[in-house]
Short mmCIF file of N, CA, C and O in Angstrom, two decimals:
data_model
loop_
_atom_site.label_atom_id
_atom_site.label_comp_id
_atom_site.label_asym_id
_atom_site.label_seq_id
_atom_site.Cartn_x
_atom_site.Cartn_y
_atom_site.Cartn_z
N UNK A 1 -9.91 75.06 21.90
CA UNK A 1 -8.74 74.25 22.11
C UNK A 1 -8.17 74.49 23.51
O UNK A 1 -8.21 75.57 24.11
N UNK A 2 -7.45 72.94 24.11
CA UNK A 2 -6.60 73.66 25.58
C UNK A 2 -5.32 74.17 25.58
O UNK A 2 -4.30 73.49 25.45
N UNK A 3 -5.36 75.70 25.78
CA UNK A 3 -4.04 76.23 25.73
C UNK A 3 -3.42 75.15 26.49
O UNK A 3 -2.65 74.59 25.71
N UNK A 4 -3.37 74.53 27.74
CA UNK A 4 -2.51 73.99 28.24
C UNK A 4 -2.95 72.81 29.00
O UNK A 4 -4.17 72.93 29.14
N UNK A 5 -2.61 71.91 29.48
CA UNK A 5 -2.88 70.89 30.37
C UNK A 5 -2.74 70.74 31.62
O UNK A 5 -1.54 70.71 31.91
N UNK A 6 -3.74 70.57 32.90
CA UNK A 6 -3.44 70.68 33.96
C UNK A 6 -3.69 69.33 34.66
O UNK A 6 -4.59 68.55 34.37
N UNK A 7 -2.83 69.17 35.59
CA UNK A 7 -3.21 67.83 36.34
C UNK A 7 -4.80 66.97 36.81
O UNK A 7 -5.11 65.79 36.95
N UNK A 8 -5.68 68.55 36.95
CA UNK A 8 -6.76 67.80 36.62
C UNK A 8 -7.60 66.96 35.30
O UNK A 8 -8.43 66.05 35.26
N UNK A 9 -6.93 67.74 34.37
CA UNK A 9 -6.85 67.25 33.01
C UNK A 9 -6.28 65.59 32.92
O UNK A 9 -6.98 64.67 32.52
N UNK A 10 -5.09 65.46 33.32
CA UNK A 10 -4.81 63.83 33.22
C UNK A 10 -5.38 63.33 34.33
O UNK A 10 -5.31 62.10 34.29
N UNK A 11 -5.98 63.76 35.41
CA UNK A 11 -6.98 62.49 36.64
C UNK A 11 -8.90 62.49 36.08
O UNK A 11 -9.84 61.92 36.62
N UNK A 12 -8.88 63.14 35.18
CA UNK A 12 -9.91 62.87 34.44
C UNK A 12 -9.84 62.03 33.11
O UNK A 12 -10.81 61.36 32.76
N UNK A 13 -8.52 62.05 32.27
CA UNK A 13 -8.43 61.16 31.28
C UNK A 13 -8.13 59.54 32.01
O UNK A 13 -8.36 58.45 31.48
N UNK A 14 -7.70 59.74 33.07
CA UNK A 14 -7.39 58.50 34.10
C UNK A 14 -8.39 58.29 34.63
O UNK A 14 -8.59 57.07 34.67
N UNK A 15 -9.27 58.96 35.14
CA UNK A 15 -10.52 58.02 35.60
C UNK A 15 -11.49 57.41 34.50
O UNK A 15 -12.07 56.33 34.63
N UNK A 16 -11.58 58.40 33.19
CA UNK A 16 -11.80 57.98 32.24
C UNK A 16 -11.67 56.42 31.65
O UNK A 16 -12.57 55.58 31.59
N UNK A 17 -10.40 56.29 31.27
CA UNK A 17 -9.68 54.80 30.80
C UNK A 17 -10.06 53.66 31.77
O UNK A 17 -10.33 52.48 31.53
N UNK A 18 -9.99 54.41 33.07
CA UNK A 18 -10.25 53.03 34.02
C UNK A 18 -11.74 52.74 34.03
O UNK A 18 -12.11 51.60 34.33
N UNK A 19 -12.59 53.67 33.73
CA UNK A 19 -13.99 53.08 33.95
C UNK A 19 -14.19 52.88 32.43
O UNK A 19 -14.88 51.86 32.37
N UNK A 20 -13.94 53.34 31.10
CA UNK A 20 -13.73 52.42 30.01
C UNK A 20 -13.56 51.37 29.92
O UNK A 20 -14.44 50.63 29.49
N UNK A 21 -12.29 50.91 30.30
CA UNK A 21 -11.85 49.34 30.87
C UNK A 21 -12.27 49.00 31.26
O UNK A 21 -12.19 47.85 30.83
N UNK A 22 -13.41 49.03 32.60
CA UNK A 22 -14.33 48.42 33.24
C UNK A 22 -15.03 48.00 32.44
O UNK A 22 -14.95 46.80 32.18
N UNK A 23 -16.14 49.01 31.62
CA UNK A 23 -17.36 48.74 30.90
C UNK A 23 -16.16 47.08 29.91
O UNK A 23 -16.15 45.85 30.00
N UNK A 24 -15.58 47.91 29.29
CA UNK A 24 -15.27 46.52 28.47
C UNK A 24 -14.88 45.30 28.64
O UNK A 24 -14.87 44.49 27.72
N UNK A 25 -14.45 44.98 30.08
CA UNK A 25 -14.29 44.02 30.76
C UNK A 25 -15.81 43.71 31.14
O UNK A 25 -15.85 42.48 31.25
N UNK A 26 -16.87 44.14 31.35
CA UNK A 26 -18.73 44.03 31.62
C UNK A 26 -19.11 43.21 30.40
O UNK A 26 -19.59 42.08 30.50
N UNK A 27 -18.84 43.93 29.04
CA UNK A 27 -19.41 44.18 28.02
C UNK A 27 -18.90 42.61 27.50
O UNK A 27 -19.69 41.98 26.80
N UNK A 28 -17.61 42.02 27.84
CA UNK A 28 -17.52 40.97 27.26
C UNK A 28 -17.82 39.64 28.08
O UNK A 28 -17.96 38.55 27.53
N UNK A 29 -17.93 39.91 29.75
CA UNK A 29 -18.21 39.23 30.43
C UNK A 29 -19.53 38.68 30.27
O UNK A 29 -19.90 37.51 30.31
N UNK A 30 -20.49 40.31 29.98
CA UNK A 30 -22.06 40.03 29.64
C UNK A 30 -22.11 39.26 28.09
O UNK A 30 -23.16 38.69 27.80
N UNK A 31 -21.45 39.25 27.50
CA UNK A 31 -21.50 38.83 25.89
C UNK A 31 -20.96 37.29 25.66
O UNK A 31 -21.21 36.53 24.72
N UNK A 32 -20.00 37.05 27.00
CA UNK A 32 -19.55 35.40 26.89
C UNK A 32 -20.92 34.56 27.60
O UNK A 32 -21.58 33.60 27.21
N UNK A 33 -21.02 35.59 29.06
CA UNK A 33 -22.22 34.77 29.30
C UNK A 33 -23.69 34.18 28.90
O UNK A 33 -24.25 33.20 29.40
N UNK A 34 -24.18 35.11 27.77
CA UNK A 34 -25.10 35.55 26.83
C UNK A 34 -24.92 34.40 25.75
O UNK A 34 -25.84 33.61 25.57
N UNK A 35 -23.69 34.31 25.01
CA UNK A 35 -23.77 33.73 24.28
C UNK A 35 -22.51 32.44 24.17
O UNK A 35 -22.40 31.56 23.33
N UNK A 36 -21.76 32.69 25.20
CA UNK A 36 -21.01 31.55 25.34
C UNK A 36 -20.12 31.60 24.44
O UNK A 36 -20.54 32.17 23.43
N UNK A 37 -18.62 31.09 24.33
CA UNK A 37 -17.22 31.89 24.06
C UNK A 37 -17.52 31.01 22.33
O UNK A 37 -17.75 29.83 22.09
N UNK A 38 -17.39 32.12 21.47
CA UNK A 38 -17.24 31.90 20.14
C UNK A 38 -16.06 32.11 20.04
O UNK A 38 -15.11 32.28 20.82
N UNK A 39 -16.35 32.05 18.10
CA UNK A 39 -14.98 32.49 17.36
C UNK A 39 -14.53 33.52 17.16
O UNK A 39 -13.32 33.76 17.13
N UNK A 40 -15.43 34.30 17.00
CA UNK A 40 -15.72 35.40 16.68
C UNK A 40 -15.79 36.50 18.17
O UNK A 40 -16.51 36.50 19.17
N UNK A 41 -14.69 37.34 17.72
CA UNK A 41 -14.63 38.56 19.07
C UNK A 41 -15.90 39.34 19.23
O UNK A 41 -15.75 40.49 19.63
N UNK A 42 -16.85 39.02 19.05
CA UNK A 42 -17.86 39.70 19.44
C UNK A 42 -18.07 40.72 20.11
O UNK A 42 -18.68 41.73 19.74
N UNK A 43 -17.41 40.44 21.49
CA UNK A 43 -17.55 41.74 22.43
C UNK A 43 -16.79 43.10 21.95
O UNK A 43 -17.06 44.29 22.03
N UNK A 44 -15.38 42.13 21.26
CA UNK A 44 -14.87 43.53 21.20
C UNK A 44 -15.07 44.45 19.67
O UNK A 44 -14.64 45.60 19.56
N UNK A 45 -15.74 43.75 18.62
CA UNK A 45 -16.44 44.31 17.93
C UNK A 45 -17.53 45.18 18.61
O UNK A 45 -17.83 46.31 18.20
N UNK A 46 -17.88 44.80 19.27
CA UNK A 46 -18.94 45.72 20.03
C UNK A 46 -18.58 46.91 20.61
O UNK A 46 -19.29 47.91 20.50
N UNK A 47 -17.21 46.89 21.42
CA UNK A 47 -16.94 48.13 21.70
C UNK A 47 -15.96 48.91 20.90
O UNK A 47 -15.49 49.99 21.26
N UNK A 48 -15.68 48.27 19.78
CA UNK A 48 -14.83 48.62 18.68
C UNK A 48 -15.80 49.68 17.97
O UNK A 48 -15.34 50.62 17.32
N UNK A 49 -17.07 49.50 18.13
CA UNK A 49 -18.44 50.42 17.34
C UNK A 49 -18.47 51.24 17.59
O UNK A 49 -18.05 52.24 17.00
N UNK A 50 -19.24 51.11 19.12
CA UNK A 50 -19.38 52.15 20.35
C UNK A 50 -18.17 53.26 20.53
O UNK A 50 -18.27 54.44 20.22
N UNK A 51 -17.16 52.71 21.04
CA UNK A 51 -16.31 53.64 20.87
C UNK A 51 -16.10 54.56 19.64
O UNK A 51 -16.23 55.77 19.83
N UNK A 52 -15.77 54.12 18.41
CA UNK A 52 -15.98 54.84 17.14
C UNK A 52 -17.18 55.34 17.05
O UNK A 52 -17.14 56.42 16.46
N UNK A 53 -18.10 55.09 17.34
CA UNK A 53 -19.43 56.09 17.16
C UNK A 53 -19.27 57.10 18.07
O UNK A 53 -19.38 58.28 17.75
N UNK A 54 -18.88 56.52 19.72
CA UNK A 54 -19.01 57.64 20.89
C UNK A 54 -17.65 58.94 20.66
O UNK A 54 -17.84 60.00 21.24
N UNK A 55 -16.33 58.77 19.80
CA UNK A 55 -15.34 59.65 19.22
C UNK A 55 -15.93 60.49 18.06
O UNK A 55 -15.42 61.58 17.80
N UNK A 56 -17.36 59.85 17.10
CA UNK A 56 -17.52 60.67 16.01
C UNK A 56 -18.27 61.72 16.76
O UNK A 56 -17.92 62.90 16.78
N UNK A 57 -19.30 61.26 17.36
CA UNK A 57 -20.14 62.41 18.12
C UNK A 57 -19.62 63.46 19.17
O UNK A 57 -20.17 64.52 19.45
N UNK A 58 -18.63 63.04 19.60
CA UNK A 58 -18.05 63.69 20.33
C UNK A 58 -16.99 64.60 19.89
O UNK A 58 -16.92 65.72 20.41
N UNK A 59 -15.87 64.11 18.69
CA UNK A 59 -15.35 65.35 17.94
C UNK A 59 -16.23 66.40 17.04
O UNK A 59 -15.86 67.55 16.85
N UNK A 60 -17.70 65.73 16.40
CA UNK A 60 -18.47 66.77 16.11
C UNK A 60 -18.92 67.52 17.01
O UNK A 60 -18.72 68.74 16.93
N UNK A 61 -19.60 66.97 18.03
CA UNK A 61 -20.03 68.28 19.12
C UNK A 61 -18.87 69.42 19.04
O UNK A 61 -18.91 70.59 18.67
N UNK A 62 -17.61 68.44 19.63
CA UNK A 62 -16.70 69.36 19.79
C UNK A 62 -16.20 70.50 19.28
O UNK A 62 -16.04 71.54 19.91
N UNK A 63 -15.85 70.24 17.73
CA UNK A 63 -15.62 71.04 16.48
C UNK A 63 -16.90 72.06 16.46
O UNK A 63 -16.73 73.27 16.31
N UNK A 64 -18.58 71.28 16.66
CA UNK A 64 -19.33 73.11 16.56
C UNK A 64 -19.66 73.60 17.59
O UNK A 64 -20.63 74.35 17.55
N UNK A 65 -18.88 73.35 19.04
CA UNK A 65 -19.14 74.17 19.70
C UNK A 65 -18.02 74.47 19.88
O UNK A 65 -18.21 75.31 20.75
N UNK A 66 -17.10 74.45 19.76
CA UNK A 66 -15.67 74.92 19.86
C UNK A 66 -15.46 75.77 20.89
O UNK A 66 -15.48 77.00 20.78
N UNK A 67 -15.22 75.07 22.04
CA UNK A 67 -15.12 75.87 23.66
C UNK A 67 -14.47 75.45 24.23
O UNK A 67 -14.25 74.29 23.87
N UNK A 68 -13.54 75.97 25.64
CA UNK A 68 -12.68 75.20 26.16
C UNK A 68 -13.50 74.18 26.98
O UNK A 68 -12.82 73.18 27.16
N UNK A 69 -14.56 74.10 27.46
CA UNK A 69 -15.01 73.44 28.43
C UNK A 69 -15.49 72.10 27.41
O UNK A 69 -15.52 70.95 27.86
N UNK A 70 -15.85 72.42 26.04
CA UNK A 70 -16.07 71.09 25.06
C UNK A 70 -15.08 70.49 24.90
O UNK A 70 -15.16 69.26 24.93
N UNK A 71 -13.97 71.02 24.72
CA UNK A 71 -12.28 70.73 24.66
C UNK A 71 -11.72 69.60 25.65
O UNK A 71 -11.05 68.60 25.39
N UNK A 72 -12.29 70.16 27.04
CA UNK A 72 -12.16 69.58 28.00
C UNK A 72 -12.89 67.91 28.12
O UNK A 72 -12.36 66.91 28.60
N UNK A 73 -14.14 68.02 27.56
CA UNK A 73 -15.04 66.69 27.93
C UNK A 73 -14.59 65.54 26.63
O UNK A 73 -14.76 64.32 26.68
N UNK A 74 -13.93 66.42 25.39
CA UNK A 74 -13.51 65.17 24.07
C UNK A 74 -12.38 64.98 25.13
O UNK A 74 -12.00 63.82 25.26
N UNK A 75 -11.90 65.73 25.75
CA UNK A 75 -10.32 64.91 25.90
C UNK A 75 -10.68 64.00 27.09
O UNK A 75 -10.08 62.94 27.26
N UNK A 76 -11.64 64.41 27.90
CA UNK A 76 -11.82 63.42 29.23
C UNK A 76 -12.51 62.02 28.93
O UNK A 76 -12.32 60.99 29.58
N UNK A 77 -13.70 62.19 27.35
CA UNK A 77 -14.31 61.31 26.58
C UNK A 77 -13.73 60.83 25.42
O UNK A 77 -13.95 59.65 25.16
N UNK A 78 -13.33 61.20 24.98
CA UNK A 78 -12.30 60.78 23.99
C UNK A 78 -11.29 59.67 24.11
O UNK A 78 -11.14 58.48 23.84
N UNK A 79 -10.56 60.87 24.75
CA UNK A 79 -8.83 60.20 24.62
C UNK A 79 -8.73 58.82 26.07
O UNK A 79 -8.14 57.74 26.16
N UNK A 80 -9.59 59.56 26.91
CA UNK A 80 -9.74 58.42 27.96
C UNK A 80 -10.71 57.50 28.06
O UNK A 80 -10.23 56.38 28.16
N UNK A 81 -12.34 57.54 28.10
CA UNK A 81 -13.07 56.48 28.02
C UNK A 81 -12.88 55.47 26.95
O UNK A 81 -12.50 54.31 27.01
N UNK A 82 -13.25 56.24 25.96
CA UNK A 82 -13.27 55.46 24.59
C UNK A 82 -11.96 55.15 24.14
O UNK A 82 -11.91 54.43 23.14
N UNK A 83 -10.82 55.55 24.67
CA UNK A 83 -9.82 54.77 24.52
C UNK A 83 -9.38 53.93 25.46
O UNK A 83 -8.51 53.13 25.12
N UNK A 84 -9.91 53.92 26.91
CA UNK A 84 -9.85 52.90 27.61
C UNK A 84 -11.00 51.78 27.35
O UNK A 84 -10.98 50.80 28.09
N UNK A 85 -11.95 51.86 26.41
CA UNK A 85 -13.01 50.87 26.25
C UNK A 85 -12.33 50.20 24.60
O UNK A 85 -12.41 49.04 24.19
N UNK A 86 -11.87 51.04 24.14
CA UNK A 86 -11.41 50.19 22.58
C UNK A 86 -9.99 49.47 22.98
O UNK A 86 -9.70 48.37 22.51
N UNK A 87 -9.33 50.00 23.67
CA UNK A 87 -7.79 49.69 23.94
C UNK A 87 -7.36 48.72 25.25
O UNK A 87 -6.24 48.26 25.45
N UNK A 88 -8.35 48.58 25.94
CA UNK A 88 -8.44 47.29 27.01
C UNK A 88 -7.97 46.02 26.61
O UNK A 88 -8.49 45.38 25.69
N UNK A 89 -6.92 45.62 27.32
CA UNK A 89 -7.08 44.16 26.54
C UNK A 89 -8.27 43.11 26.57
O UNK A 89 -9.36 43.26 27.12
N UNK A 90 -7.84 42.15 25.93
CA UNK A 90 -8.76 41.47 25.47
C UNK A 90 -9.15 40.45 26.65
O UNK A 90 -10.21 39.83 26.72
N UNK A 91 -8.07 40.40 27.60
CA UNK A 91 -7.70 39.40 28.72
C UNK A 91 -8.19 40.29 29.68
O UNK A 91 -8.16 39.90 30.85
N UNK A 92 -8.43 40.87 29.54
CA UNK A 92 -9.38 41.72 30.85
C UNK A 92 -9.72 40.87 32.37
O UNK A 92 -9.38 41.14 33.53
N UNK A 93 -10.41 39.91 31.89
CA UNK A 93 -11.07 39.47 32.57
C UNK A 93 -10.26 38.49 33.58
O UNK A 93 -10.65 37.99 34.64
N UNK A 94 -9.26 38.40 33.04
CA UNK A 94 -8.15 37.82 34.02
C UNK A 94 -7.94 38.38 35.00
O UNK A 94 -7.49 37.79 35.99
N UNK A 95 -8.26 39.81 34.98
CA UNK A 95 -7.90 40.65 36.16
C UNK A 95 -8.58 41.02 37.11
O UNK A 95 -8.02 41.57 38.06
N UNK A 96 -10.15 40.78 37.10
CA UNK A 96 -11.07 40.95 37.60
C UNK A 96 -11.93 39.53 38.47
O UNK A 96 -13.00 39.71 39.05
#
C-alpha cells in the first residue's frame, strides 16, 4: 500500500487519464470509421471491457504481489488510464 502520495504520484495518474482519453477518442474514431455511426455505442462498450478487464488484472497482480512499487503502477493504471479510457466522454471527438 502507499503510505503517502507524492506529486509524482498525481503527474503519473495525469499522464495516465490523458493518454486513456486519447486511446478512447482512437478507439471510437477507428470503430465509426470501420463501421459507420450506429445505434449502438459500440466503441464505448469496447472500452467499457477493456478497461474492466485491464482493473481486474491489475488489482490481482496487485493484491499478490503486494509491493509499493505494484501499488504504484494500479494507481498510475488503474485510477488513471483505465479511468481516463472508461470515463472520457463520449464527445471526445469534438475535441480533437
Amino acid at each position: 500500500m502507499l503510505s503517502e502520495l507524492s506529486s509524482l504520484h498525481l503527474v503519473g495518474v495525469a499522464l495516465g487519464a490523458g493518454l486513456g482519453a486519447v486511446c478512447r477518442a482512437a478507439v471510437d474514431r477507428g470503430v465509426v470509421a470501420r463501421f459507420g455511426p450506429t445505434r449502438l455505442p459500440w466503441a464505448t462498450l469496447a472500452v467499457n471491457v477493456l478497461g474492466s478487464l485491464l482493473l481486474g488484472i491489475g488489482l490481482g497482480w496487485s493484491v499478490a504481489v503486494a509491493t509499493e512499487g505494484a501499488a504504484t503502477i494500479e494507481l498510475i493504471l488503474g485510477i488513471g488510464f483505465a479511468g481516463g479510457l472508461m470515463v472520457a466522454n463520449d464527445r471526445a471527438g469534438l475535441f480533437f
